[in-house]
Amino acid sequence: MNRVQKMIHNLKEKDAETLTMGGATAVEKQKAKGKLTARERLDRLFDRGSFREIDRFVAHRCTNFGMDRVEIPADGVVTGHGLVDGRPVFAYAQDVTSRAGSLGEMHAKKICKVMDMAMKAGVPIIGMNDSGGARIQEGVDALAGYGEIFFRNAGASGVIPQISAIMGATAGGAVYSPAMTDFVFMVKKSSHMFITGPDVIRSVTGEDVGFDTLGGAVTHCTKSGVAHFACEDDDDCITNIKTLLSYLPANNRDAPPRALSEEPIHRLCPELDTLIPENPMKPYDMFDLIRAVADHGTYFEPHSLFAPNIITCFIRLGGRTVGVIANQPKVLAGCLDINTSDKASRFIRFCDAFNIPLLTIADVPGFLPGIQQEWGGIIRHGAKLLWSYSEATVPKLLLITKKDYGGAYLAMSSRHLGADMAFAWPTAEIAVMGAQGAANVIHRKEIKGADNPEAMRTEKIGEYNDLFLTPYIAAARGYIDAVIVPSETRNHLLDALDVMCSKRESRPEKKHGNIPL
């Protein structure tokens, strides 16, 4: 074996040693929990043979507490780039088998390096989090590492898609980087996020709570809204990440990828002619409408478990990615509240940042009344929704199917907030409030002084219904561009999207607005 061959052999030995990660025992322990290793996760994410690792031989520099005698393969995080369905992506995966995947100075530098490279290349960055937290032996250097990552999260926001997968423990300061990214995936029963764990909470407040209840996937997808997806296992999580990527552009200067479809682009949706129930008090499922108009009847829904009275999802129309925001009449009659305002506003701003047209489907009786809503700041939260629609410059389409009352009419992408094309079904009711409430206010004295108040109330409600609870007054003012037959909805939306896809809209130059956070 000559000198060059020895050097190559030495490289292969070093590679093989690093690929064992934290050792056979630690790897088996990970697999016994039903979890993939960091390297297996990356192998599942990227197209076969396309992953190229960066900084495999980076080592920590800590000498405190005997750390000078401790070797941590790849310093506990695997970083690199590859192809996902043929499109370039950067990623990192924390290796919990190597010193618990703890984050120290060099571990953080590796993550920051691939984040910087993703920004230069203009491609998405995916982080797979599974870590014991900050490496205590490194002290402030570990804290500095988190800060460097947070700084890059903020800088990359709105420039490249940032996706976080919580695939194990994520606690303390480590939770903030995922929270600053665009979408957060969690795995049921094996991933957790919290600032302080159950033991600390028990000792400080006396509250007794388990890991899943405090910060598990279902908790964060239903209660806090921190996470967007609760996945069954690691494989399901990675599959959903790849599906999400298929809807998104590489960066804020690119258009979303356009999918090819064998189905006819223009088609009727006859089932929509009977979607609205005869009984005005009976709800319907807004997903029936979304499936009817979407290519192949498919949609992809972030935040499906959070604030379900509003729907946010991605669909394709004629192969183009479209972001849908729709009231759900089956839940709280589709009312807007604090959580729906936050959920929709963030989705709108993401779509606007990445050139994804917006379709708003409105069937909303108003903002949810109540003391807790008022004290919780519904005014401030509702203002976010008004702000987000007003700020968005992507093509904005509006469809009103039934109720669209009061301030909620304005908040759901009304023409007055910049909707480019507004359509209504003949069943649409556009008014300040419902007929019963309006009649009680407008005709209070007449009703009170009538010989038969109930008959008079019924008569006045009927008059209000006939006069105002139609789409035609709004259409007469030009606030609605067309009243359409429901079965023709998809074709109208496709034509509007085709004509508005080249939309250009400039705004006054400024550093940024002051959104009411």
Coordinates of C-alpha atoms in Angstrom, one line a residue:
M1 CA 0.0 0.0 0.0
N2 CA 1.6 3.3 -1.1
R3 CA 1.4 6.6 0.7
V4 CA -1.7 7.8 -1.2
Q5 CA -3.5 4.5 -0.8
K6 CA -2.8 4.7 3.0
M7 CA -4.3 8.2 3.1
I8 CA -7.4 7.1 1.3
H9 CA -7.7 4.1 3.6
N10 CA -7.3 6.4 6.6
L11 CA -10.1 8.6 5.2
K12 CA -12.4 5.6 4.8
E13 CA -11.7 4.5 8.4
K14 CA -12.5 8.0 9.7
D15 CA -15.7 8.0 7.6
A16 CA -16.7 4.6 8.9
E17 CA -16.0 5.6 12.5
T18 CA -18.2 8.8 12.2
L19 CA -21.0 6.9 10.6
T20 CA -21.4 4.7 13.7
M21 CA -22.6 7.9 15.4
G22 CA -22.9 7.4 19.2
G23 CA -22.1 3.7 19.0
A24 CA -24.2 0.5 18.6
T25 CA -25.7 0.6 22.0
A26 CA -27.0 4.2 21.7
V27 CA -28.3 3.5 18.2
E28 CA -30.2 0.4 19.3
K29 CA -31.7 2.4 22.2
Q30 CA -33.0 5.0 19.6
K31 CA -34.4 2.2 17.4
A32 CA -36.1 0.6 20.4
K33 CA -38.1 3.7 20.8
G34 CA -39.4 3.4 17.2
K35 CA -37.3 6.3 16.1
L36 CA -34.9 6.7 13.2
T37 CA -31.3 7.9 13.6
A38 CA -30.3 11.3 12.3
R39 CA -28.6 9.7 9.3
E40 CA -31.6 7.5 8.5
R41 CA -33.9 10.5 8.6
L42 CA -31.7 12.3 6.1
D43 CA -31.6 9.2 3.9
R44 CA -35.4 9.1 3.9
L45 CA -35.7 12.8 3.1
F46 CA -33.4 13.0 0.2
D47 CA -33.6 11.3 -3.2
R48 CA -31.5 8.1 -3.2
G49 CA -27.8 8.8 -3.4
S50 CA -28.2 12.6 -3.6
F51 CA -27.2 13.7 0.0
R52 CA -23.8 15.3 0.4
E53 CA -22.6 15.7 3.9
I54 CA -20.8 18.9 5.0
D55 CA -18.5 19.2 8.0
R56 CA -18.4 15.5 9.0
F57 CA -15.1 15.9 10.8
V58 CA -16.0 19.1 12.8
A59 CA -15.1 18.6 16.5
H60 CA -15.9 20.6 19.7
R61 CA -13.2 22.7 21.3
C62 CA -14.4 22.4 24.9
T63 CA -11.9 21.4 27.6
N64 CA -14.0 22.0 30.7
F65 CA -15.1 19.1 33.0
G66 CA -13.0 16.5 31.2
M67 CA -14.5 17.3 27.8
D68 CA -11.0 17.4 26.3
R69 CA -11.1 13.6 26.5
V70 CA -14.6 13.2 25.0
E71 CA -15.1 12.7 21.2
I72 CA -18.5 13.5 19.7
P73 CA -18.9 12.2 16.2
A74 CA -19.8 15.0 13.8
D75 CA -20.3 17.0 17.1
G76 CA -23.8 15.7 17.4
V77 CA -25.4 17.1 14.2
V78 CA -25.3 15.9 10.6
T79 CA -25.5 18.7 8.0
G80 CA -25.5 18.8 4.2
H81 CA -27.6 19.2 1.0
G82 CA -29.3 17.0 -1.5
L83 CA -32.3 16.7 -3.8
V84 CA -35.9 16.2 -2.7
D85 CA -38.0 15.1 -5.7
G86 CA -35.2 16.5 -7.9
R87 CA -35.1 19.9 -6.2
P88 CA -32.1 21.1 -4.1
V89 CA -32.6 21.4 -0.3
F90 CA -30.2 22.0 2.7
A91 CA -30.9 20.2 5.9
Y92 CA -29.5 19.3 9.3
A93 CA -30.4 16.5 11.7
Q94 CA -29.4 16.5 15.4
D95 CA -27.9 13.1 16.5
V96 CA -29.3 12.3 19.9
T97 CA -27.1 9.1 20.0
S98 CA -24.0 11.4 20.2
R99 CA -23.8 13.1 23.6
A100 CA -27.6 13.5 23.5
G101 CA -27.4 15.7 20.4
S102 CA -26.5 18.6 22.8
L103 CA -25.8 21.9 21.2
G104 CA -22.4 23.5 21.7
E105 CA -20.3 26.1 19.9
M106 CA -19.2 24.0 16.9
H107 CA -22.6 22.1 16.7
A108 CA -24.2 25.5 16.2
K109 CA -21.6 26.7 13.7
K110 CA -22.4 23.7 11.5
I111 CA -26.1 24.5 11.6
C112 CA -25.4 28.2 10.9
K113 CA -23.2 27.2 8.0
V114 CA -25.9 25.3 6.1
M115 CA -28.4 28.0 6.9
D116 CA -26.0 30.6 5.3
M117 CA -25.5 28.3 2.3
A118 CA -29.2 27.8 1.8
M119 CA -29.6 31.5 1.7
K120 CA -26.9 31.9 -0.8
A121 CA -28.3 29.1 -3.0
G122 CA -31.9 30.3 -2.5
V123 CA -33.3 26.9 -1.5
P124 CA -35.3 25.6 1.5
I125 CA -33.7 24.7 4.8
I126 CA -35.0 21.8 6.9
G127 CA -34.0 21.2 10.5
M128 CA -34.6 17.9 12.3
N129 CA -34.5 18.5 16.1
D130 CA -33.7 15.8 18.6
S131 CA -31.5 17.1 21.3
G132 CA -30.9 17.2 25.0
G133 CA -30.5 21.0 24.8
A134 CA -27.6 23.3 25.4
R135 CA -24.2 21.6 26.2
I136 CA -23.8 22.7 29.8
Q137 CA -20.1 22.2 29.8
E138 CA -19.7 24.9 27.1
G139 CA -21.6 27.5 29.1
V140 CA -22.1 30.8 27.3
D141 CA -20.7 29.4 24.0
A142 CA -23.7 27.2 23.8
L143 CA -26.1 30.1 24.4
A144 CA -24.3 32.1 21.8
G145 CA -24.8 29.2 19.4
Y146 CA -28.6 29.4 19.9
G147 CA -28.5 33.2 19.4
E148 CA -26.6 32.8 16.1
I149 CA -29.3 30.4 14.8
F150 CA -32.1 32.6 15.9
F151 CA -30.5 35.6 14.1
R152 CA -30.4 33.6 10.9
N153 CA -34.0 32.3 11.3
A154 CA -35.1 36.0 11.3
G155 CA -32.9 36.9 8.3
A156 CA -34.1 33.9 6.2
S157 CA -37.8 34.5 7.0
G158 CA -39.7 35.4 3.9
V159 CA -36.6 34.6 1.7
I160 CA -36.4 30.8 1.8
P161 CA -38.9 28.3 3.2
Q162 CA -37.8 27.1 6.7
I163 CA -39.2 23.9 8.0
S164 CA -38.7 22.3 11.4
A165 CA -39.3 18.7 12.4
I166 CA -39.4 18.0 16.1
M167 CA -38.4 14.3 16.3
G168 CA -37.5 14.0 19.9
A169 CA -36.9 16.3 22.9
T170 CA -36.7 20.0 22.3
A171 CA -36.7 22.1 25.4
G172 CA -35.7 25.5 26.9
G173 CA -34.1 27.9 24.4
A174 CA -34.0 25.3 21.7
V175 CA -37.7 25.7 21.1
Y176 CA -37.4 29.2 19.8
S177 CA -35.7 28.4 16.5
P178 CA -38.5 26.0 15.4
A179 CA -41.0 28.6 16.5
M180 CA -39.4 31.2 14.2
T181 CA -39.6 28.9 11.1
D182 CA -42.5 28.7 8.7
F183 CA -43.8 25.2 9.5
V184 CA -43.3 22.9 12.5
F185 CA -43.8 19.1 12.3
M186 CA -44.1 17.0 15.4
V187 CA -44.2 13.2 15.9
K188 CA -46.9 11.8 18.2
K189 CA -45.6 10.1 21.5
S190 CA -42.0 10.7 20.7
S191 CA -41.5 14.5 20.3
H192 CA -41.9 17.3 22.9
M193 CA -41.5 21.0 23.1
F194 CA -41.6 23.1 26.2
I195 CA -39.8 26.0 27.9
T196 CA -39.7 24.2 31.3
G197 CA -40.3 20.5 31.8
P198 CA -42.9 18.7 34.0
D199 CA -40.5 18.4 37.0
V200 CA -39.8 22.1 37.1
I201 CA -43.4 23.0 36.8
R202 CA -44.3 20.6 39.5
S203 CA -41.8 22.1 41.9
V204 CA -42.6 25.7 41.1
T205 CA -46.4 25.7 40.6
G206 CA -47.5 22.4 42.1
E207 CA -49.1 21.5 38.8
D208 CA -48.8 17.8 37.9
V209 CA -48.5 17.2 34.2
G210 CA -47.0 14.6 31.9
F211 CA -44.6 15.2 28.9
D212 CA -47.3 14.6 26.2
T213 CA -49.9 16.7 27.9
L214 CA -47.5 19.6 28.5
G215 CA -45.7 19.7 25.2
G216 CA -46.6 16.7 23.0
A217 CA -47.5 16.9 19.3
V218 CA -51.3 16.8 19.8
T219 CA -51.0 19.5 22.5
H220 CA -49.1 21.9 20.3
C221 CA -51.3 21.2 17.3
T222 CA -54.6 21.7 19.1
K223 CA -54.0 24.1 22.0
S224 CA -50.9 26.3 21.5
G225 CA -50.8 26.3 17.7
V226 CA -47.0 26.2 17.9
A227 CA -47.0 23.1 15.6
H228 CA -48.7 22.6 12.3
F229 CA -48.6 18.8 11.8
A230 CA -48.9 15.9 14.2
C231 CA -47.4 12.9 12.5
E232 CA -47.7 9.2 13.3
D233 CA -44.0 8.4 13.2
D234 CA -40.7 9.6 11.7
D235 CA -41.5 8.2 8.3
D236 CA -44.9 9.9 8.2
C237 CA -43.2 13.1 9.3
I238 CA -40.7 13.0 6.5
T239 CA -43.3 12.1 3.9
N240 CA -45.4 15.1 4.9
I241 CA -42.4 17.4 4.7
K242 CA -41.8 16.2 1.1
T243 CA -45.5 16.8 0.3
L244 CA -45.3 20.4 1.7
L245 CA -42.1 21.1 -0.3
S246 CA -43.9 20.1 -3.5
Y247 CA -46.3 23.1 -3.2
L248 CA -43.6 25.6 -2.4
P249 CA -41.1 27.6 -4.5
A250 CA -37.4 27.4 -3.7
N251 CA -37.3 31.1 -2.6
N252 CA -39.2 34.4 -2.6
R253 CA -38.1 35.2 -6.2
D254 CA -39.3 32.0 -7.7
A255 CA -42.8 30.9 -8.7
P256 CA -44.2 27.8 -7.0
P257 CA -43.7 24.7 -9.1
R258 CA -46.6 24.0 -11.5
A259 CA -47.8 20.4 -11.5
L260 CA -48.9 18.6 -14.6
S261 CA -52.4 17.1 -14.6
E262 CA -54.2 14.6 -16.8
E263 CA -57.6 15.7 -15.7
P264 CA -59.5 18.4 -17.7
I265 CA -58.5 21.9 -16.4
H266 CA -61.9 23.4 -17.0
R267 CA -64.8 21.3 -15.6
L268 CA -68.1 21.8 -13.9
C269 CA -68.7 20.9 -10.2
P270 CA -72.5 20.0 -10.2
E271 CA -72.4 18.9 -6.6
L272 CA -71.9 22.6 -5.6
D273 CA -75.3 23.5 -6.8
T274 CA -76.8 21.6 -3.8
L275 CA -74.1 22.3 -1.2
I276 CA -75.9 25.1 0.6
P277 CA -78.7 23.5 2.8
E278 CA -82.3 24.7 2.4
N279 CA -82.4 25.2 6.2
P280 CA -80.3 28.3 7.0
M281 CA -79.5 26.9 10.4
K282 CA -78.0 23.7 9.0
P283 CA -74.2 23.8 8.5
Y284 CA -72.3 22.2 5.6
D285 CA -68.7 21.0 5.3
M286 CA -66.5 23.6 3.6
F287 CA -64.1 20.8 2.6
D288 CA -66.7 19.6 0.2
L289 CA -66.3 22.8 -1.7
I290 CA -62.5 22.8 -1.5
R291 CA -62.3 19.2 -2.8
A292 CA -64.7 20.0 -5.6
V293 CA -62.7 22.9 -7.1
A294 CA -59.2 21.6 -6.4
D295 CA -57.2 19.6 -8.9
H296 CA -57.9 15.9 -8.3
G297 CA -59.9 16.9 -5.2
T298 CA -56.8 17.0 -3.1
Y299 CA -55.6 19.5 -0.5
F300 CA -52.7 19.8 2.0
E301 CA -53.7 21.3 5.3
P302 CA -51.3 22.8 7.9
H303 CA -52.9 23.5 11.4
S304 CA -55.8 21.1 10.7
L305 CA -56.2 20.6 14.5
F306 CA -55.9 24.2 15.6
A307 CA -58.7 26.7 15.4
P308 CA -60.8 24.4 13.1
N309 CA -63.5 27.1 12.6
I310 CA -61.2 28.4 9.8
I311 CA -59.4 26.3 7.2
T312 CA -55.9 27.1 5.8
C313 CA -54.6 24.7 3.1
F314 CA -52.8 24.4 -0.1
I315 CA -54.5 23.2 -3.3
R316 CA -53.7 23.3 -7.0
L317 CA -55.8 25.0 -9.6
G318 CA -54.8 24.1 -13.1
G319 CA -51.5 22.9 -11.7
R320 CA -50.8 26.2 -9.8
T321 CA -50.3 26.2 -6.1
V322 CA -53.0 28.3 -4.3
G323 CA -53.3 29.1 -0.6
V324 CA -56.9 28.7 0.6
I325 CA -58.4 30.5 3.7
A326 CA -62.0 29.4 4.3
N327 CA -64.5 29.7 7.1
Q328 CA -65.8 26.3 8.3
P329 CA -69.5 26.5 9.0
K330 CA -69.4 23.1 10.9
V331 CA -67.3 24.6 13.7
L332 CA -68.6 27.6 15.7
A333 CA -70.6 28.5 12.5
G334 CA -67.3 29.6 11.0
C335 CA -67.0 32.6 13.4
L336 CA -63.7 34.5 13.5
D337 CA -61.9 34.6 16.9
I338 CA -58.5 35.1 18.4
N339 CA -57.0 31.8 17.3
T340 CA -58.5 31.9 13.8
S341 CA -57.2 35.4 13.3
D342 CA -53.7 34.4 14.2
K343 CA -53.8 31.2 12.2
A344 CA -55.1 32.8 9.0
S345 CA -52.8 35.9 9.3
R346 CA -49.6 33.9 9.5
F347 CA -50.7 31.7 6.6
I348 CA -51.6 34.7 4.4
R349 CA -48.2 36.3 5.1
F350 CA -46.4 33.1 4.3
C351 CA -48.2 32.8 0.9
D352 CA -47.6 36.4 0.1
A353 CA -43.9 36.1 0.9
F354 CA -43.5 33.2 -1.5
N355 CA -45.7 34.3 -4.4
I356 CA -48.6 31.9 -3.7
P357 CA -52.0 33.3 -4.8
L358 CA -54.7 33.4 -2.2
L359 CA -58.3 32.1 -2.5
T360 CA -60.6 33.2 0.3
I361 CA -63.9 31.4 0.7
A362 CA -66.2 33.4 3.1
D363 CA -69.2 32.1 5.0
V364 CA -68.9 34.0 8.3
P365 CA -71.6 35.4 10.7
G366 CA -69.1 37.7 12.5
F367 CA -66.5 37.7 15.2
L368 CA -67.1 35.4 18.1
P369 CA -68.6 37.4 21.0
G370 CA -67.6 36.9 24.7
I371 CA -65.8 38.4 27.6
Q372 CA -62.8 36.1 27.2
Q373 CA -62.5 37.0 23.6
E374 CA -62.6 40.8 24.4
W375 CA -60.2 40.4 27.3
G376 CA -57.9 38.2 25.2
G377 CA -57.5 41.0 22.7
I378 CA -59.8 40.0 19.8
I379 CA -59.5 43.6 18.6
R380 CA -55.7 43.3 18.3
H381 CA -55.8 39.8 16.9
G382 CA -58.6 40.6 14.4
A383 CA -56.6 43.6 13.3
K384 CA -53.8 41.2 12.2
L385 CA -56.1 39.6 9.7
L386 CA -57.1 43.0 8.3
W387 CA -53.5 43.9 8.1
S388 CA -52.3 40.7 6.5
Y389 CA -54.9 40.9 3.6
S390 CA -54.2 44.6 3.1
E391 CA -50.4 44.0 3.0
A392 CA -50.5 41.0 0.6
T393 CA -49.7 41.8 -3.0
V394 CA -50.1 38.3 -4.6
P395 CA -53.3 37.7 -6.6
K396 CA -56.2 37.6 -4.2
L397 CA -59.5 35.9 -5.1
L398 CA -62.7 36.0 -3.0
L399 CA -65.7 33.7 -3.1
I400 CA -68.7 34.3 -0.9
T401 CA -71.0 31.3 -0.5
K402 CA -73.5 32.3 2.2
K403 CA -73.2 34.6 5.2
D404 CA -70.7 37.4 5.1
Y405 CA -71.6 39.9 7.9
G406 CA -70.3 43.0 9.5
G407 CA -66.6 43.4 10.3
A408 CA -66.0 39.8 9.4
Y409 CA -67.1 40.6 5.8
L410 CA -64.3 43.2 5.7
A411 CA -61.7 40.9 7.4
M412 CA -62.3 38.0 4.9
S413 CA -60.4 39.6 2.0
S414 CA -63.1 42.0 0.9
R415 CA -62.7 44.1 -2.2
H416 CA -62.0 47.0 0.2
L417 CA -58.8 45.2 1.4
G418 CA -57.5 44.6 -2.1
A419 CA -59.2 41.5 -3.4
D420 CA -58.5 41.4 -7.1
M421 CA -61.5 39.3 -8.2
A422 CA -64.6 38.8 -6.0
F423 CA -67.3 36.3 -6.8
A424 CA -70.5 35.4 -4.9
W425 CA -73.0 32.6 -5.2
P426 CA -76.7 33.6 -5.4
T427 CA -77.1 32.3 -1.9
A428 CA -74.6 34.9 -0.5
E429 CA -75.8 37.2 2.2
I430 CA -73.7 40.4 2.5
A431 CA -74.9 42.7 5.2
V432 CA -74.0 44.4 8.4
M433 CA -75.8 41.7 10.4
G434 CA -78.4 39.0 10.2
A435 CA -82.0 39.8 9.4
Q436 CA -83.3 39.1 12.9
G437 CA -80.8 41.3 14.7
A438 CA -81.2 44.0 12.1
A439 CA -85.0 44.0 12.3
N440 CA -84.9 44.3 16.1
V441 CA -82.6 47.3 15.8
I442 CA -84.2 49.2 12.9
H443 CA -87.9 48.5 13.7
R444 CA -87.7 48.3 17.4
K445 CA -90.5 50.9 18.0
E446 CA -92.8 49.5 15.3
I447 CA -92.4 46.0 16.7
K448 CA -93.0 47.1 20.3
G449 CA -96.1 49.1 19.4
A450 CA -97.7 46.5 17.1
D451 CA -100.8 44.6 18.1
N452 CA -99.0 41.4 17.2
P453 CA -95.2 42.1 17.9
E454 CA -94.2 38.6 16.7
A455 CA -96.0 38.9 13.4
M456 CA -94.6 42.4 12.9
R457 CA -91.1 41.1 13.7
T458 CA -91.5 38.3 11.1
E459 CA -92.7 40.7 8.5
K460 CA -89.8 43.1 9.0
I461 CA -87.3 40.2 9.0
G462 CA -88.7 39.1 5.7
E463 CA -88.4 42.7 4.3
Y464 CA -84.7 42.9 5.4
N465 CA -84.0 39.5 3.9
D466 CA -85.4 40.5 0.6
L467 CA -83.7 43.9 0.5
F468 CA -80.3 43.2 2.0
L469 CA -79.5 39.5 2.4
T470 CA -78.5 39.0 -1.3
P471 CA -75.3 39.5 -3.2
Y472 CA -76.9 41.9 -5.6
I473 CA -76.5 45.2 -3.7
A474 CA -72.8 44.6 -3.3
A475 CA -72.7 43.6 -7.0
A476 CA -74.5 46.8 -7.9
R477 CA -71.8 48.8 -6.1
G478 CA -69.0 46.9 -7.9
Y479 CA -67.9 45.2 -4.7
I480 CA -68.7 41.8 -6.3
D481 CA -67.4 41.2 -9.8
A482 CA -69.8 38.4 -10.7
V483 CA -72.6 36.4 -9.1
I484 CA -72.0 32.9 -10.4
V485 CA -73.6 29.5 -10.6
P486 CA -72.0 27.4 -7.9
S487 CA -71.2 24.5 -10.4
E488 CA -69.2 26.9 -12.5
T489 CA -67.0 28.0 -9.6
R490 CA -63.8 26.2 -10.6
N491 CA -63.9 27.6 -14.1
H492 CA -64.4 31.2 -12.8
L493 CA -61.5 30.8 -10.4
L494 CA -59.2 29.3 -13.0
D495 CA -59.9 32.1 -15.4
A496 CA -59.3 34.7 -12.7
L497 CA -56.1 33.1 -11.7
D498 CA -54.9 32.9 -15.3
V499 CA -55.5 36.6 -15.9
M500 CA -54.1 37.7 -12.5
C501 CA -51.0 35.5 -12.4
S502 CA -48.9 38.3 -13.9
K503 CA -50.2 40.8 -11.3
R504 CA -47.7 43.6 -10.3
E505 CA -48.4 45.8 -7.4
S506 CA -46.0 48.3 -5.8
R507 CA -46.3 49.8 -2.4
P508 CA -44.6 52.9 -0.7
E509 CA -41.0 52.2 0.2
K510 CA -40.5 51.6 3.9
K511 CA -38.4 49.6 6.3
H512 CA -41.5 47.6 7.5
G513 CA -44.9 48.2 8.8
N514 CA -45.8 47.9 12.5
I515 CA -48.2 44.9 12.5
P516 CA -50.3 44.8 15.7
L517 CA -48.6 41.7 17.2

